[in-house]
Coordinates of C-alpha atoms in Angstrom, one line a residue:
X26 CA 95.7 115.0 82.7
X27 CA 96.3 117.9 85.3
X28 CA 98.2 115.9 87.8
X29 CA 96.5 117.7 90.6
X30 CA 93.5 116.7 93.0
X31 CA 92.6 120.1 94.5
X32 CA 95.5 121.2 96.5
X33 CA 97.2 117.8 96.1
X34 CA 99.3 115.8 93.7
X35 CA 101.8 117.5 91.4
X36 CA 105.4 116.5 90.5
X37 CA 108.0 117.5 93.3
X38 CA 110.9 115.7 91.8
X39 CA 114.4 116.6 90.7
X40 CA 115.2 118.0 87.3
X41 CA 116.8 114.8 86.2
X42 CA 113.5 113.0 86.5
X43 CA 111.2 115.5 84.9
X44 CA 111.7 114.1 81.3
X45 CA 111.2 110.7 82.3
X46 CA 107.6 111.5 83.8
X47 CA 106.8 113.7 80.8
X48 CA 107.7 110.6 78.5
X49 CA 105.7 108.4 80.7
X50 CA 102.5 110.6 80.8
X51 CA 102.8 111.0 76.9
X52 CA 103.0 107.3 76.5
X53 CA 100.4 106.7 78.8
X54 CA 97.9 108.8 77.2
X55 CA 98.8 107.3 73.7
X56 CA 98.6 103.8 75.0
X57 CA 95.0 104.2 76.6
X58 CA 93.9 105.7 72.9
X59 CA 95.3 102.8 71.4
X60 CA 92.8 100.0 70.7
X61 CA 95.3 97.2 70.3
X62 CA 96.8 97.9 73.8
X63 CA 93.5 98.0 75.3
X64 CA 92.6 94.8 73.7
X65 CA 95.8 93.1 74.9
X66 CA 95.3 94.4 78.5
X67 CA 91.4 93.3 78.5
X68 CA 92.8 89.7 77.3
X69 CA 95.3 89.4 79.8
X70 CA 93.0 90.6 82.5
X71 CA 90.3 88.0 81.5
X72 CA 92.6 84.9 80.6
X73 CA 95.5 85.3 83.1
X74 CA 94.3 87.3 85.9
X75 CA 90.9 85.7 86.0
X76 CA 88.7 89.1 85.7
X77 CA 85.8 89.6 86.5
X78 CA 86.5 88.7 90.1
X79 CA 83.2 87.4 92.0
X80 CA 80.9 89.4 94.4
X81 CA 80.2 87.3 97.4
X82 CA 77.1 88.1 99.5
X83 CA 78.6 87.4 103.1
X84 CA 75.2 86.6 104.9
X85 CA 76.8 85.2 108.0
X86 CA 79.4 88.0 108.3
X87 CA 76.5 90.7 107.8
X88 CA 74.4 88.8 110.5
X89 CA 77.5 89.1 113.0
X90 CA 78.0 92.7 112.5
X91 CA 74.3 93.8 112.3
X92 CA 74.2 94.9 108.9
X93 CA 71.5 94.2 106.2
X94 CA 74.1 93.2 103.6
X95 CA 77.7 92.9 103.2
X96 CA 79.1 92.1 99.7
X97 CA 82.6 91.3 99.3
X98 CA 84.5 92.2 95.9
X99 CA 86.6 89.1 95.9
X100 CA 90.1 90.6 94.7
X101 CA 91.7 87.8 96.8
X102 CA 90.6 85.5 94.1
X103 CA 92.6 87.4 91.4
X104 CA 96.0 85.9 90.2
X105 CA 98.6 86.3 92.5
X106 CA 96.1 86.8 95.4
X107 CA 95.4 90.3 95.4
X108 CA 94.2 93.5 93.6
X109 CA 98.0 94.6 93.1
X110 CA 98.0 92.5 89.6
X111 CA 95.6 94.8 87.8
X112 CA 97.9 97.9 87.7
X113 CA 101.2 95.5 87.5
X114 CA 99.8 94.0 84.3
X115 CA 98.8 97.4 82.8
X116 CA 102.2 99.1 83.8
X117 CA 104.3 96.2 82.6
X118 CA 102.3 96.2 79.1
X119 CA 103.1 100.1 79.0
X120 CA 106.9 99.4 79.8
X121 CA 107.1 97.1 77.0
X122 CA 105.4 99.4 74.8
X123 CA 107.7 102.0 75.7
X124 CA 110.9 99.7 74.9
X125 CA 112.0 99.6 78.8
X126 CA 113.0 95.9 79.2
X127 CA 113.9 96.4 82.9
X128 CA 111.5 97.0 85.5
X129 CA 112.1 97.9 89.1
X130 CA 109.3 97.9 91.7
X131 CA 109.0 98.3 95.5
X132 CA 106.7 96.1 97.8
X133 CA 105.6 96.1 101.4
X134 CA 103.4 93.2 102.1
X135 CA 105.0 91.5 99.0
X136 CA 102.0 91.3 96.9
X137 CA 102.8 94.1 94.5
X138 CA 106.3 92.6 94.2
X139 CA 104.8 89.2 93.3
X140 CA 102.2 90.8 90.9
X141 CA 105.4 92.8 89.1
X142 CA 107.5 89.6 89.1
X143 CA 104.6 87.5 87.5
X144 CA 103.6 90.4 85.0
X145 CA 107.3 90.6 84.0
X146 CA 107.6 86.7 83.6
X147 CA 104.8 86.8 81.4
X148 CA 106.1 89.7 79.3
X149 CA 109.7 88.6 79.4
X150 CA 110.9 91.8 81.2
X151 CA 113.8 91.9 83.7
X152 CA 112.4 92.5 87.1
X153 CA 114.1 94.2 90.2
X154 CA 112.1 94.4 93.5
X155 CA 113.2 96.6 96.6
X156 CA 112.0 95.4 99.9
X157 CA 112.5 96.3 103.4
X158 CA 114.4 93.8 105.6
X159 CA 111.6 94.0 108.2
X160 CA 109.1 93.3 105.6
X161 CA 111.2 90.6 104.3
X162 CA 111.0 89.0 107.8
X163 CA 107.4 89.0 108.1
X164 CA 106.4 88.1 104.5
X165 CA 109.2 85.4 103.6
X166 CA 106.7 83.3 101.5
X167 CA 106.4 86.2 99.2
X168 CA 109.9 86.7 98.9
X169 CA 110.3 82.9 97.8
X170 CA 107.6 83.5 95.3
X171 CA 109.3 86.6 93.8
X172 CA 112.5 84.8 93.5
X173 CA 110.7 81.7 92.0
X174 CA 109.2 84.2 89.5
X175 CA 112.7 85.3 88.3
X176 CA 112.8 88.6 90.1
X177 CA 115.9 90.0 91.8
X178 CA 114.8 90.8 95.2
X179 CA 117.0 93.4 96.8
X180 CA 116.9 93.9 100.6
X181 CA 116.6 97.6 101.9
X182 CA 118.2 98.0 105.6
X183 CA 117.9 101.6 105.8
X184 CA 115.2 103.6 107.8
X185 CA 112.3 101.7 109.3
X186 CA 113.3 98.9 106.7
X187 CA 109.6 99.1 105.5
X188 CA 107.8 100.3 102.4
X189 CA 108.9 103.9 102.6
X190 CA 112.4 102.9 102.5
X191 CA 111.7 100.5 99.5
X192 CA 110.3 103.1 97.6
X193 CA 113.4 105.4 98.2
X194 CA 115.4 102.9 96.8
X195 CA 113.4 102.0 93.8
X196 CA 113.5 105.8 92.8
X197 CA 117.2 106.0 93.3
X198 CA 117.6 102.9 91.0
X199 CA 115.0 104.7 88.5
X200 CA 117.0 108.0 88.6
X201 CA 120.1 106.0 87.8
X202 CA 119.0 104.0 85.1
X203 CA 116.0 106.0 83.9
X204 CA 116.8 105.4 80.1
X205 CA 116.5 101.7 80.2
X206 CA 114.4 101.1 83.5
X207 CA 110.6 101.5 84.0
X208 CA 109.4 102.3 87.5
X209 CA 106.4 100.1 88.3
X210 CA 105.0 102.0 91.3
X211 CA 102.5 99.7 93.3
X212 CA 100.1 102.4 94.8
X213 CA 98.1 105.5 93.7
X214 CA 100.9 107.7 95.4
X215 CA 104.1 109.4 93.7
X216 CA 104.5 112.1 91.3
X217 CA 102.0 112.6 88.6
X218 CA 101.0 110.6 86.4
X219 CA 101.5 107.7 88.7
X220 CA 98.4 108.4 90.9
X221 CA 96.1 108.8 87.9
X222 CA 97.5 105.6 86.0
X223 CA 97.3 103.4 89.1
X224 CA 93.7 104.5 89.7
X225 CA 92.9 104.2 86.0
X226 CA 94.3 100.5 85.9
X227 CA 92.7 99.5 89.3
X228 CA 89.3 101.3 88.4
X229 CA 88.4 97.7 86.8
X230 CA 87.3 96.7 90.6
X231 CA 84.8 99.3 91.0
X232 CA 83.4 99.2 87.4
X233 CA 82.9 95.3 88.1
X234 CA 81.5 95.9 91.5
X235 CA 79.1 98.5 90.4
X236 CA 77.6 96.2 87.8
X237 CA 77.7 93.2 90.1
X238 CA 76.0 95.0 92.9
X239 CA 73.0 96.5 90.7
X240 CA 72.5 93.0 89.3
X241 CA 72.2 91.4 92.7
X242 CA 70.3 94.2 94.6
X243 CA 68.6 96.2 91.6
X244 CA 70.3 99.3 93.4
X245 CA 73.6 100.7 94.2
X246 CA 75.3 99.9 97.7
X247 CA 74.7 102.4 100.3
X248 CA 78.3 102.6 101.4
X249 CA 81.7 101.4 99.9
X250 CA 84.6 100.5 102.4
X251 CA 88.0 99.6 101.7
X252 CA 91.3 99.7 103.7
X253 CA 93.9 102.5 102.8
X254 CA 97.6 102.6 102.9
X255 CA 98.9 104.1 99.9
X256 CA 95.3 103.6 98.6
X257 CA 95.2 101.8 95.4
X258 CA 92.5 99.1 96.0
X259 CA 90.4 102.0 97.6
X260 CA 90.5 104.3 95.0
X261 CA 90.2 101.5 92.5
X262 CA 86.8 100.5 93.9
X263 CA 85.9 104.2 94.9
X264 CA 86.3 105.3 91.4
X265 CA 83.1 104.0 90.2
X266 CA 81.0 105.6 92.8
X267 CA 82.7 109.1 93.1
X268 CA 80.1 110.8 91.0
X269 CA 77.2 109.5 92.7
X270 CA 77.5 111.9 95.7
X271 CA 75.9 111.5 98.9
X272 CA 73.8 108.5 97.6
X273 CA 76.8 106.2 97.9
X274 CA 79.1 106.9 101.1
X275 CA 82.7 106.3 100.7
X276 CA 84.7 105.1 103.6
X277 CA 88.5 104.6 104.0
X278 CA 90.1 102.4 106.7
X279 CA 93.7 103.4 107.7
X280 CA 95.9 101.5 110.1
X281 CA 95.6 102.8 113.6
X282 CA 98.7 100.3 114.6
X283 CA 98.9 100.4 118.4
X284 CA 96.6 103.3 118.7
X285 CA 96.4 106.9 117.4
X286 CA 97.4 108.5 120.7
X287 CA 100.6 106.4 120.9
X288 CA 102.1 107.5 117.6
X289 CA 102.6 104.2 116.5
X290 CA 100.3 103.9 113.5
X291 CA 100.2 104.5 109.9
X292 CA 97.2 106.7 109.4
X293 CA 98.2 109.5 107.1
X294 CA 94.8 111.2 106.9
X295 CA 93.5 110.5 110.5
X296 CA 96.9 111.2 112.4
X297 CA 98.7 113.1 109.8
X298 CA 99.2 116.6 108.0
X299 CA 99.9 118.2 104.6
X300 CA 103.3 117.6 103.3
X301 CA 105.3 116.3 100.5
X302 CA 106.4 112.7 100.2
X303 CA 108.1 110.8 97.2
X304 CA 107.0 113.4 94.6
X305 CA 103.6 114.4 95.7
X306 CA 101.9 116.9 97.9
X307 CA 99.4 114.8 100.3
X308 CA 98.9 114.1 103.8
X309 CA 101.8 112.4 105.3
X310 CA 103.0 111.4 108.8
X311 CA 105.9 114.1 109.9
X312 CA 107.6 115.5 112.9
X313 CA 107.1 119.3 113.6
X314 CA 110.0 120.2 111.6
X315 CA 108.7 118.3 108.5
X316 CA 110.7 114.9 108.9
X317 CA 109.0 111.9 107.7
X318 CA 108.0 109.8 111.0
X319 CA 108.2 106.2 111.5
X320 CA 105.1 104.1 111.3
X321 CA 103.8 100.9 112.7
X322 CA 101.0 98.4 111.1
X323 CA 100.7 94.9 111.7
X324 CA 100.0 94.8 108.0
X325 CA 103.1 95.5 105.9
X326 CA 101.0 96.7 103.1
X327 CA 99.5 99.6 105.1
X328 CA 102.8 100.5 106.9
X329 CA 103.6 103.5 104.7
X330 CA 103.7 107.3 106.1
X331 CA 101.6 108.9 103.2
X332 CA 98.5 108.4 101.0
X333 CA 97.6 108.9 97.5
X334 CA 96.6 112.5 96.7
X335 CA 93.2 111.8 95.3
X336 CA 92.4 110.2 98.9
X337 CA 93.8 113.4 100.5
X338 CA 91.5 115.6 98.2
X339 CA 88.4 113.2 98.9
X340 CA 89.0 113.7 102.7
X341 CA 89.4 117.5 102.4
X342 CA 86.2 117.8 100.2
X343 CA 84.2 115.6 102.6
X344 CA 83.5 113.2 99.6
X345 CA 85.0 110.1 101.6
X346 CA 85.4 109.7 105.3
X347 CA 88.5 108.1 106.6
X348 CA 88.7 106.2 109.9
X349 CA 91.4 104.2 111.5
X350 CA 91.4 100.6 113.1
X351 CA 94.0 99.2 115.5
X352 CA 96.0 96.0 114.9
X353 CA 94.0 94.4 117.7
X354 CA 90.7 95.2 115.8
X355 CA 92.2 94.0 112.4
X356 CA 93.2 90.7 114.1
X357 CA 89.5 90.5 115.3
X358 CA 88.4 91.2 111.8
X359 CA 90.7 88.4 110.2
X360 CA 89.2 85.9 112.6
X361 CA 85.6 87.0 112.1
X362 CA 85.7 86.7 108.4
X363 CA 87.4 83.3 108.7
X364 CA 84.8 82.0 110.8
X365 CA 81.9 83.3 109.5
X366 CA 82.3 82.9 105.6
X367 CA 85.3 80.4 105.4
X368 CA 87.7 83.4 103.8
X369 CA 91.0 84.1 105.4
X370 CA 91.6 87.7 104.3
X371 CA 94.9 89.6 104.1
X372 CA 95.4 91.8 107.3
X373 CA 95.0 94.8 105.1
X374 CA 91.4 94.4 104.2
X375 CA 90.8 92.7 107.6
X376 CA 90.9 96.6 108.8
X377 CA 87.8 97.1 106.7
X378 CA 86.1 94.0 107.9
X379 CA 86.9 95.3 111.5
X380 CA 85.3 98.8 110.6
X381 CA 81.6 97.1 109.7
X382 CA 80.5 97.1 113.3
X383 CA 81.4 100.7 113.7
X384 CA 79.6 101.4 110.4
X385 CA 76.7 100.0 112.1
X386 CA 77.3 102.0 115.1
X387 CA 77.7 105.1 113.2
X388 CA 74.8 104.8 110.5
X389 CA 72.3 101.9 111.7
X390 CA 72.0 98.4 110.6
X391 CA 69.7 99.0 107.4
X392 CA 72.6 99.3 105.0
X393 CA 73.9 97.3 102.2
X394 CA 77.7 97.6 102.4
X395 CA 80.3 96.8 99.7
X396 CA 83.7 95.7 100.9
X397 CA 86.8 95.6 98.8
X398 CA 88.4 92.3 99.9
X399 CA 91.9 93.4 98.6
X400 CA 93.9 90.2 99.2
X401 CA 94.0 86.7 100.7
X402 CA 95.6 86.0 104.0
X403 CA 98.1 83.2 103.1
X404 CA 101.1 85.9 103.3
X405 CA 99.8 86.8 106.8
X406 CA 99.4 83.6 108.5
X407 CA 102.9 83.3 110.2
X408 CA 102.4 87.1 111.5
X409 CA 98.9 86.1 112.9
X410 CA 100.6 82.7 114.6
X411 CA 103.2 84.8 116.2
X412 CA 100.7 87.4 117.4
X413 CA 98.5 84.6 118.8
X414 CA 101.3 82.7 120.4

């Protein structure tokens, strides 16, 4: 594990945390070589998370957007309602193996917080979740779910009161209590080894989807698309196809918010520049003097001013393309999937649904497109109801 993706990644941390990440890397490498650890992880993913998740052939959606085939990888059907549970379970098992009985996590949309709280309840670990007050307001049902699962949910009222600020507070807690505490990071961001660990735990999505697509179509998809905030669901599904080169296109969809031109967005690749955020060198949203900018997205889970370093490298190398869709487009995608397939998506993957017509416009309709449907929309109904008046 090198900790670098081309020019991106690394460990930009205070000296007090360097022993902690070195210990984490060593323990992670040992755990993945331990057959007992792997067997326990596989058992929990099967019997508790509900893997493998299905692949849905969305024929009416495909017809509506003008594509030959749209296949939905149904992470919304995983336990707790989103892909976040895959990495939460893996990291919670790792924390227990390391003897860290206290876990801290951050959350934006609440899904990672719920997944962390559920995994900690299963494994009898103490769980503290940091969440911005703005996200707590728009994701109140998930706050209740976390508390119901036994988590201590701590409100963060600094900065933009969203995901970036929750990460800041979780890191402060980790620094203060590093001997007893495991930081269960939710996305493929942060210092090495987190981007690699989260990708590895989430790669089950792509491995399953690759086999399922082959079984259904007798071929690989022409294009794989996923929403991108920090980028965990996207790198999870991309991982199985990166080595396929140009035969399988990869496309990430960021949050354009109220429009890239307004500056009120969360599109770190489309509208950002190279910088350092939360211990890693990547693409970030920053001012001319290097200060992190505020962000906006209707989807709390995409409302982050950076992106995982592997995505930054995939964009730089041209292996994956990244676009951005607005709040309004995401709401259209939310409604479209609901009415064509009877599936209410989270606002995060609704951005990817909104991009399907643009894919047809760019590459034509003769395509089999695989979409990572990263979460379900229960958590977003109040936001959508408010928006529609």
